[in-house]
Amino acid sequence: MFDLTGKTALVTGASGGIGGAVAEALHRAGATVTLSGTREAPLRELAERLGERAHVVTANLGDAESVLALPKAAAEAMGSVDILVNNAGITRDNLFMRMSDEEWAQVLDVNLTSVFKLSRAVLRGMMKARWGRIVNITSVVGATGNPGQGNYAAAKAGLVGMSKSLAHEVASRGITVNCVAPGFIATAMTDKLNDEQKGKILTQIPAGQMGSPEDIAAAVLYLASREAGYVTGATLHVNGGMAMI
Amino acid sequence: MSDIADRVKKIVVEHLGVDEDKVVESASFIDDLGADSLDTVELVMAFEEEFGIEIPDDAAETIQTVGDAVNFIKGAV
């Protein structure tokens, strides 16, 4: 349905379930993709599966130099970065009263600060091209809060405000900035939950099941498309009705 | 006008879509030529590219008029 032929996309956290599905969806729509993540092996595996138009650049987004190098390497590999999907994220859950400065800083660095820096770096090319798409993956907990995730929820809510501010600034240049906020998605992370925990979660989801990485990928694909050019500063909630906001 | 001034003028005319005779040395990008703050960022980017120079942010802030741009670039190339 959406055609991204000739467009280039950088996807962070592409070694994870959601990031991998996002990269695959953009690639299937015709985009050239750069897969980024900390672990090279799964990135290579995905790139091989995708075949042509797939590049791999490993990067640790907790490391300032790595954050600086990534957009340059991606632009070198693909010629430009037309679409940036900031999907990479980490959790360092802890009760607020027990949370260390380090747990707070690590999550803010990777989940919020790196998104600011990567977006800033790709904007120059997008401004010149008069076309660009930035899609930030936030989370339902950025809107609702979640016990044990004060750092994560702060970073995710921060992304929303940052995206809206940037969306204001660059809308006149054909660049959109949006967020996709997943609810509970079946990934390696949620596989670790036991049946009781899963059952509890499901009672809170009107759709009665967890989402799939493909559900998130479809939302990202839409926001990255030409057809979504009039949508900016928005957050698309993909959560099975868990939070209707 | 020097070669640098001509090239600066050309970029300003193209980017802001203003009449050439309005792009005089004393013309302020924002007050006289209708640029917004994002336009000024883009102009600086265009100057950097045209002349193969780096214009640091603190210097970019001092470039308010066409003449400011010409003078800065003359000193930098």
mmCIF file of C-alpha atoms in Angstrom:
data_model
loop_
_atom_site.group_PDB
_atom_site.id
_atom_site.type_symbol
_atom_site.label_atom_id
_atom_site.label_comp_id
_atom_site.label_asym_id
_atom_site.label_seq_id
_atom_site.Cartn_x
_atom_site.Cartn_y
_atom_site.Cartn_z
ATOM 1 C CA MET A 1 0.000 0.000 0.000
ATOM 2 C CA PHE A 2 2.728 2.478 0.962
ATOM 3 C CA ASP A 3 5.614 2.879 -1.451
ATOM 4 C CA LEU A 4 8.997 3.930 -0.088
ATOM 5 C CA THR A 5 10.993 3.158 -3.203
ATOM 6 C CA GLY A 6 14.041 5.411 -3.352
ATOM 7 C CA LYS A 7 13.798 6.402 0.326
ATOM 8 C CA THR A 8 16.470 5.635 2.899
ATOM 9 C CA ALA A 9 15.742 4.701 6.496
ATOM 10 C CA LEU A 10 17.830 4.353 9.642
ATOM 11 C CA VAL A 11 16.287 2.116 12.308
ATOM 12 C CA THR A 12 17.876 1.945 15.745
ATOM 13 C CA GLY A 13 17.409 -1.070 17.956
ATOM 14 C CA ALA A 14 16.911 -3.199 14.859
ATOM 15 C CA SER A 15 18.233 -6.292 16.625
ATOM 16 C CA GLY A 16 15.130 -6.336 18.830
ATOM 17 C CA GLY A 17 11.666 -7.645 18.039
ATOM 18 C CA ILE A 18 9.974 -4.340 17.278
ATOM 19 C CA GLY A 19 12.966 -2.727 15.543
ATOM 20 C CA GLY A 20 13.474 -5.764 13.349
ATOM 21 C CA ALA A 21 9.833 -5.796 12.296
ATOM 22 C CA VAL A 22 9.953 -2.051 11.573
ATOM 23 C CA ALA A 23 13.049 -2.433 9.401
ATOM 24 C CA GLU A 24 11.454 -5.315 7.569
ATOM 25 C CA ALA A 25 8.247 -3.381 6.881
ATOM 26 C CA LEU A 26 10.105 -0.316 5.563
ATOM 27 C CA HIS A 27 12.309 -2.547 3.435
ATOM 28 C CA ARG A 28 9.344 -4.423 2.048
ATOM 29 C CA ALA A 29 7.828 -1.077 1.026
ATOM 30 C CA GLY A 30 10.943 -0.433 -1.051
ATOM 31 C CA ALA A 31 13.175 1.589 1.274
ATOM 32 C CA THR A 32 16.893 1.099 1.645
ATOM 33 C CA VAL A 33 17.527 0.461 5.344
ATOM 34 C CA THR A 34 20.389 0.779 7.774
ATOM 35 C CA LEU A 35 20.003 -1.569 10.711
ATOM 36 C CA SER A 36 21.575 -0.358 13.902
ATOM 37 C CA GLY A 37 21.934 -1.987 17.283
ATOM 38 C CA THR A 38 24.503 -3.069 19.823
ATOM 39 C CA ARG A 39 24.710 -6.734 18.771
ATOM 40 C CA GLU A 40 26.122 -7.340 15.344
ATOM 41 C CA ALA A 41 25.111 -10.983 14.802
ATOM 42 C CA PRO A 42 21.312 -10.526 14.786
ATOM 43 C CA LEU A 43 21.682 -7.408 12.639
ATOM 44 C CA ARG A 44 23.746 -9.321 10.086
ATOM 45 C CA GLU A 45 21.226 -12.134 10.144
ATOM 46 C CA LEU A 46 18.360 -9.731 9.432
ATOM 47 C CA ALA A 47 20.337 -7.937 6.711
ATOM 48 C CA GLU A 48 21.030 -11.251 5.020
ATOM 49 C CA ARG A 49 17.393 -12.199 5.149
ATOM 50 C CA LEU A 50 16.385 -8.851 3.649
ATOM 51 C CA GLY A 51 18.983 -9.166 0.883
ATOM 52 C CA GLU A 52 19.693 -6.053 -1.140
ATOM 53 C CA ARG A 53 19.186 -2.517 0.181
ATOM 54 C CA ALA A 54 20.176 -3.469 3.749
ATOM 55 C CA HIS A 55 23.174 -2.116 5.649
ATOM 56 C CA VAL A 56 24.439 -2.784 9.156
ATOM 57 C CA VAL A 57 26.006 -0.192 11.471
ATOM 58 C CA THR A 58 26.528 -1.262 15.079
ATOM 59 C CA ALA A 59 26.225 1.473 17.672
ATOM 60 C CA ASN A 60 25.944 1.751 21.428
ATOM 61 C CA LEU A 61 23.603 4.673 21.991
ATOM 62 C CA GLY A 62 24.791 5.038 25.577
ATOM 63 C CA ASP A 63 28.144 6.133 24.183
ATOM 64 C CA ALA A 64 28.371 9.743 22.955
ATOM 65 C CA GLU A 65 30.929 9.041 20.240
ATOM 66 C CA SER A 66 28.911 6.170 18.909
ATOM 67 C CA VAL A 67 25.824 8.409 18.720
ATOM 68 C CA LEU A 68 27.823 10.958 16.750
ATOM 69 C CA ALA A 69 29.206 8.369 14.329
ATOM 70 C CA LEU A 70 25.968 6.501 13.575
ATOM 71 C CA PRO A 71 24.117 9.046 11.396
ATOM 72 C CA LYS A 72 27.305 9.745 9.456
ATOM 73 C CA ALA A 73 27.887 6.068 8.801
ATOM 74 C CA ALA A 74 24.259 5.577 7.778
ATOM 75 C CA ALA A 75 24.346 8.536 5.378
ATOM 76 C CA GLU A 76 27.588 7.225 3.925
ATOM 77 C CA ALA A 77 26.123 3.766 3.381
ATOM 78 C CA MET A 78 22.816 4.933 1.885
ATOM 79 C CA GLY A 79 23.602 8.398 0.464
ATOM 80 C CA SER A 80 21.080 10.069 2.804
ATOM 81 C CA VAL A 81 18.781 9.450 5.747
ATOM 82 C CA ASP A 82 15.223 10.309 4.707
ATOM 83 C CA ILE A 83 13.519 8.395 7.501
ATOM 84 C CA LEU A 84 14.789 8.022 11.060
ATOM 85 C CA VAL A 85 13.102 5.543 13.369
ATOM 86 C CA ASN A 86 14.294 5.981 16.940
ATOM 87 C CA ASN A 87 13.326 2.628 18.358
ATOM 88 C CA ALA A 88 16.281 1.658 20.546
ATOM 89 C CA GLY A 89 15.512 1.651 24.226
ATOM 90 C CA ILE A 90 16.657 0.083 27.461
ATOM 91 C CA THR A 91 15.050 -0.507 30.829
ATOM 92 C CA ARG A 92 16.662 -0.319 34.251
ATOM 93 C CA ASP A 93 13.597 -0.886 36.387
ATOM 94 C CA ASN A 94 13.644 -0.175 40.080
ATOM 95 C CA LEU A 95 11.430 1.263 42.746
ATOM 96 C CA PHE A 96 11.721 5.006 42.694
ATOM 97 C CA MET A 97 13.166 5.176 46.210
ATOM 98 C CA ARG A 98 15.790 2.595 45.357
ATOM 99 C CA MET A 99 16.679 3.894 41.900
ATOM 100 C CA SER A 100 20.336 4.841 41.547
ATOM 101 C CA ASP A 101 21.583 7.919 39.728
ATOM 102 C CA GLU A 102 23.195 5.553 37.262
ATOM 103 C CA GLU A 103 19.975 3.683 36.478
ATOM 104 C CA TRP A 104 18.281 7.009 35.894
ATOM 105 C CA ALA A 105 21.080 8.424 33.724
ATOM 106 C CA GLN A 106 21.556 5.312 31.581
ATOM 107 C CA VAL A 107 17.883 5.176 30.625
ATOM 108 C CA LEU A 108 17.682 8.905 29.924
ATOM 109 C CA ASP A 109 20.898 8.796 27.862
ATOM 110 C CA VAL A 110 19.831 5.967 25.589
ATOM 111 C CA ASN A 111 16.078 6.552 25.420
ATOM 112 C CA LEU A 112 15.952 10.344 25.238
ATOM 113 C CA THR A 113 19.317 12.088 24.756
ATOM 114 C CA SER A 114 20.457 9.859 21.903
ATOM 115 C CA VAL A 115 17.163 10.520 20.098
ATOM 116 C CA PHE A 116 17.786 14.263 20.377
ATOM 117 C CA LYS A 117 21.296 13.893 18.977
ATOM 118 C CA LEU A 118 20.417 11.495 16.165
ATOM 119 C CA SER A 119 17.470 13.644 15.099
ATOM 120 C CA ARG A 120 19.578 16.811 15.149
ATOM 121 C CA ALA A 121 22.183 15.122 12.977
ATOM 122 C CA VAL A 122 19.794 13.946 10.253
ATOM 123 C CA LEU A 123 17.805 17.202 10.054
ATOM 124 C CA ARG A 124 20.320 19.005 7.875
ATOM 125 C CA GLY A 125 19.854 16.556 5.010
ATOM 126 C CA MET A 126 16.084 16.467 5.483
ATOM 127 C CA MET A 127 15.874 20.286 5.422
ATOM 128 C CA LYS A 128 17.769 20.391 2.168
ATOM 129 C CA ALA A 129 15.664 17.645 0.647
ATOM 130 C CA ARG A 130 12.471 19.357 1.886
ATOM 131 C CA TRP A 131 11.335 15.904 2.972
ATOM 132 C CA GLY A 132 11.899 13.852 6.063
ATOM 133 C CA ARG A 133 10.236 11.538 8.534
ATOM 134 C CA ILE A 134 11.210 11.045 12.152
ATOM 135 C CA VAL A 135 9.289 8.401 14.058
ATOM 136 C CA ASN A 136 10.033 7.951 17.742
ATOM 137 C CA ILE A 137 8.951 4.806 19.524
ATOM 138 C CA THR A 138 7.631 5.784 22.930
ATOM 139 C CA SER A 139 5.469 3.650 25.192
ATOM 140 C CA VAL A 140 2.053 3.566 26.776
ATOM 141 C CA VAL A 141 3.818 3.987 30.126
ATOM 142 C CA GLY A 142 5.028 7.422 29.013
ATOM 143 C CA ALA A 143 1.388 8.472 29.191
ATOM 144 C CA THR A 144 0.102 6.334 32.062
ATOM 145 C CA GLY A 145 3.183 5.828 34.246
ATOM 146 C CA ASN A 146 4.207 2.440 35.590
ATOM 147 C CA PRO A 147 5.515 1.427 39.000
ATOM 148 C CA GLY A 148 9.203 0.586 38.837
ATOM 149 C CA GLN A 149 9.719 2.552 35.645
ATOM 150 C CA GLY A 150 10.108 6.154 36.769
ATOM 151 C CA ASN A 151 13.169 6.548 34.571
ATOM 152 C CA TYR A 152 11.704 4.794 31.530
ATOM 153 C CA ALA A 153 8.365 6.609 31.730
ATOM 154 C CA ALA A 154 10.148 9.959 32.108
ATOM 155 C CA ALA A 155 12.248 9.309 29.016
ATOM 156 C CA LYS A 156 9.262 8.145 26.971
ATOM 157 C CA ALA A 157 7.089 11.092 28.018
ATOM 158 C CA GLY A 158 10.069 13.331 27.268
ATOM 159 C CA LEU A 159 10.166 11.996 23.721
ATOM 160 C CA VAL A 160 6.595 13.127 23.154
ATOM 161 C CA GLY A 161 7.293 16.733 24.191
ATOM 162 C CA MET A 162 10.522 16.787 22.233
ATOM 163 C CA SER A 163 8.813 15.433 19.120
ATOM 164 C CA LYS A 164 6.048 18.022 19.274
ATOM 165 C CA SER A 165 8.533 20.882 19.653
ATOM 166 C CA LEU A 166 10.605 19.689 16.719
ATOM 167 C CA ALA A 167 7.467 19.055 14.678
ATOM 168 C CA HIS A 168 6.565 22.729 15.114
ATOM 169 C CA GLU A 169 9.974 23.862 13.926
ATOM 170 C CA VAL A 170 10.310 21.807 10.772
ATOM 171 C CA ALA A 171 6.747 21.291 9.545
ATOM 172 C CA SER A 172 7.147 24.010 6.906
ATOM 173 C CA ARG A 173 10.068 22.066 5.416
ATOM 174 C CA GLY A 174 8.167 18.900 4.630
ATOM 175 C CA ILE A 175 9.518 17.084 7.667
ATOM 176 C CA THR A 176 7.169 15.310 10.058
ATOM 177 C CA VAL A 177 7.960 14.144 13.568
ATOM 178 C CA ASN A 178 5.647 11.656 15.231
ATOM 179 C CA CYS A 179 5.564 9.031 17.951
ATOM 180 C CA VAL A 180 4.260 5.494 18.080
ATOM 181 C CA ALA A 181 3.373 4.311 21.583
ATOM 182 C CA PRO A 182 3.201 0.530 21.892
ATOM 183 C CA GLY A 183 1.289 -1.163 24.686
ATOM 184 C CA PHE A 184 2.204 -4.740 25.611
ATOM 185 C CA ILE A 185 3.918 -6.335 22.651
ATOM 186 C CA ALA A 186 5.007 -9.969 22.516
ATOM 187 C CA THR A 187 8.799 -9.832 22.311
ATOM 188 C CA ALA A 188 11.751 -11.499 24.005
ATOM 189 C CA MET A 189 11.226 -9.024 26.837
ATOM 190 C CA THR A 190 7.639 -10.078 27.563
ATOM 191 C CA ASP A 191 8.454 -13.793 27.048
ATOM 192 C CA LYS A 192 10.153 -13.630 30.418
ATOM 193 C CA LEU A 193 6.849 -12.984 32.195
ATOM 194 C CA ASN A 194 5.172 -16.011 33.802
ATOM 195 C CA ASP A 195 1.616 -17.088 32.989
ATOM 196 C CA GLU A 196 0.182 -15.395 36.037
ATOM 197 C CA GLN A 197 1.801 -12.079 35.136
ATOM 198 C CA LYS A 198 0.660 -12.408 31.537
ATOM 199 C CA GLY A 199 -2.899 -13.253 32.626
ATOM 200 C CA LYS A 200 -3.008 -10.168 34.789
ATOM 201 C CA ILE A 201 -1.834 -7.978 31.930
ATOM 202 C CA LEU A 202 -4.365 -9.434 29.524
ATOM 203 C CA THR A 203 -7.287 -8.525 31.781
ATOM 204 C CA GLN A 204 -6.332 -4.892 31.221
ATOM 205 C CA ILE A 205 -6.334 -5.160 27.436
ATOM 206 C CA PRO A 206 -9.764 -4.933 25.782
ATOM 207 C CA ALA A 207 -8.392 -6.672 22.683
ATOM 208 C CA GLY A 208 -7.647 -9.690 24.911
ATOM 209 C CA GLN A 209 -4.172 -10.330 23.592
ATOM 210 C CA MET A 210 -0.725 -8.834 23.401
ATOM 211 C CA GLY A 211 0.252 -6.962 20.267
ATOM 212 C CA SER A 212 2.848 -8.185 17.791
ATOM 213 C CA PRO A 213 5.937 -6.342 16.551
ATOM 214 C CA GLU A 214 4.195 -6.223 13.162
ATOM 215 C CA ASP A 215 1.369 -4.157 14.691
ATOM 216 C CA ILE A 216 3.935 -1.515 15.611
ATOM 217 C CA ALA A 217 5.736 -1.806 12.285
ATOM 218 C CA ALA A 218 2.509 -1.065 10.397
ATOM 219 C CA ALA A 219 2.014 2.140 12.391
ATOM 220 C CA VAL A 220 5.590 3.234 11.728
ATOM 221 C CA LEU A 221 5.266 2.430 8.039
ATOM 222 C CA TYR A 222 2.207 4.647 7.796
ATOM 223 C CA LEU A 223 3.890 7.588 9.552
ATOM 224 C CA ALA A 224 6.963 7.182 7.323
ATOM 225 C CA SER A 225 4.907 7.195 4.141
ATOM 226 C CA ARG A 226 4.224 10.044 1.749
ATOM 227 C CA GLU A 227 0.541 9.618 2.524
ATOM 228 C CA ALA A 228 1.109 10.675 6.160
ATOM 229 C CA GLY A 229 2.651 14.001 5.145
ATOM 230 C CA TYR A 230 -0.053 16.016 6.916
ATOM 231 C CA VAL A 231 0.334 14.108 10.191
ATOM 232 C CA THR A 232 2.902 15.662 12.510
ATOM 233 C CA GLY A 233 3.402 16.032 16.242
ATOM 234 C CA ALA A 234 1.055 13.109 16.774
ATOM 235 C CA THR A 235 1.328 10.044 18.959
ATOM 236 C CA LEU A 236 -0.237 6.918 17.531
ATOM 237 C CA HIS A 237 -1.185 4.571 20.375
ATOM 238 C CA VAL A 238 -1.045 0.898 19.419
ATOM 239 C CA ASN A 239 -2.145 -0.903 22.550
ATOM 240 C CA GLY A 240 -5.266 -2.980 21.965
ATOM 241 C CA GLY A 241 -7.345 -0.416 23.821
ATOM 242 C CA MET A 242 -5.332 -0.741 27.016
ATOM 243 C CA ALA A 243 -5.212 3.037 27.346
ATOM 244 C CA MET A 244 -7.592 5.023 25.180
ATOM 245 C CA ILE A 245 -5.870 8.377 25.101
ATOM 246 C CA MET B 1 30.699 43.672 -5.820
ATOM 247 C CA SER B 2 33.265 41.010 -5.184
ATOM 248 C CA ASP B 3 32.871 37.441 -6.301
ATOM 249 C CA ILE B 4 32.017 36.352 -2.755
ATOM 250 C CA ALA B 5 29.347 39.018 -2.460
ATOM 251 C CA ASP B 6 27.804 37.921 -5.751
ATOM 252 C CA ARG B 7 27.668 34.310 -4.673
ATOM 253 C CA VAL B 8 26.164 35.236 -1.290
ATOM 254 C CA LYS B 9 23.562 37.376 -3.037
ATOM 255 C CA LYS B 10 22.650 34.568 -5.389
ATOM 256 C CA ILE B 11 22.104 32.141 -2.493
ATOM 257 C CA VAL B 12 19.957 34.658 -0.611
ATOM 258 C CA VAL B 13 17.831 35.409 -3.682
ATOM 259 C CA GLU B 14 17.330 31.723 -4.404
ATOM 260 C CA HIS B 15 16.617 30.717 -0.854
ATOM 261 C CA LEU B 16 14.362 33.529 0.278
ATOM 262 C CA GLY B 17 12.751 34.204 -3.090
ATOM 263 C CA VAL B 18 13.334 37.967 -2.821
ATOM 264 C CA ASP B 19 14.101 40.535 -5.516
ATOM 265 C CA GLU B 20 17.774 40.874 -6.286
ATOM 266 C CA ASP B 21 17.807 44.635 -5.785
ATOM 267 C CA LYS B 22 16.589 44.173 -2.214
ATOM 268 C CA VAL B 23 19.640 42.094 -1.306
ATOM 269 C CA VAL B 24 21.943 44.980 -0.390
ATOM 270 C CA GLU B 25 24.769 44.828 2.134
ATOM 271 C CA SER B 26 22.779 46.483 4.880
ATOM 272 C CA ALA B 27 19.731 44.278 4.410
ATOM 273 C CA SER B 28 18.826 42.251 7.495
ATOM 274 C CA PHE B 29 17.759 38.713 6.682
ATOM 275 C CA ILE B 30 14.943 38.772 9.215
ATOM 276 C CA ASP B 31 13.836 42.422 9.286
ATOM 277 C CA ASP B 32 14.235 43.318 5.604
ATOM 278 C CA LEU B 33 14.152 40.075 3.662
ATOM 279 C CA GLY B 34 11.397 38.233 5.511
ATOM 280 C CA ALA B 35 13.474 35.315 6.741
ATOM 281 C CA ASP B 36 12.391 33.370 9.814
ATOM 282 C CA SER B 37 14.862 31.867 12.267
ATOM 283 C CA LEU B 38 14.894 28.533 10.460
ATOM 284 C CA ASP B 39 15.637 30.325 7.170
ATOM 285 C CA THR B 40 18.746 31.835 8.760
ATOM 286 C CA VAL B 41 19.918 28.364 9.812
ATOM 287 C CA GLU B 42 19.407 27.151 6.260
ATOM 288 C CA LEU B 43 21.240 30.156 4.806
ATOM 289 C CA VAL B 44 24.224 29.419 7.030
ATOM 290 C CA MET B 45 24.135 25.793 5.849
ATOM 291 C CA ALA B 46 24.050 26.968 2.243
ATOM 292 C CA PHE B 47 26.996 29.340 2.812
ATOM 293 C CA GLU B 48 28.990 26.544 4.439
ATOM 294 C CA GLU B 49 28.421 24.359 1.450
ATOM 295 C CA GLU B 50 29.034 26.987 -1.223
ATOM 296 C CA PHE B 51 32.305 28.168 0.294
ATOM 297 C CA GLY B 52 33.511 24.931 1.899
ATOM 298 C CA ILE B 53 33.761 26.491 5.342
ATOM 299 C CA GLU B 54 32.469 25.801 8.839
ATOM 300 C CA ILE B 55 30.430 28.538 10.476
ATOM 301 C CA PRO B 56 30.241 27.810 14.225
ATOM 302 C CA ASP B 57 26.956 28.520 16.001
ATOM 303 C CA ASP B 58 28.253 31.529 17.926
ATOM 304 C CA ALA B 59 29.520 33.098 14.696
ATOM 305 C CA ALA B 60 26.275 32.257 12.902
ATOM 306 C CA GLU B 61 24.379 34.275 15.509
ATOM 307 C CA THR B 62 26.338 37.408 14.589
ATOM 308 C CA ILE B 63 25.455 37.115 10.905
ATOM 309 C CA GLN B 64 22.357 39.318 10.723
ATOM 310 C CA THR B 65 22.769 41.110 7.407
ATOM 311 C CA VAL B 66 23.975 40.327 3.920
ATOM 312 C CA GLY B 67 27.104 42.376 4.666
ATOM 313 C CA ASP B 68 27.754 40.388 7.861
ATOM 314 C CA ALA B 69 27.695 37.197 5.829
ATOM 315 C CA VAL B 70 30.032 38.533 3.153
ATOM 316 C CA ASN B 71 32.489 39.802 5.740
ATOM 317 C CA PHE B 72 32.500 36.581 7.723
ATOM 318 C CA ILE B 73 33.015 34.474 4.637
ATOM 319 C CA LYS B 74 35.796 36.747 3.376
ATOM 320 C CA GLY B 75 37.617 36.148 6.652
ATOM 321 C CA ALA B 76 37.016 32.403 6.602
ATOM 322 C CA VAL B 77 37.880 31.292 3.071
#
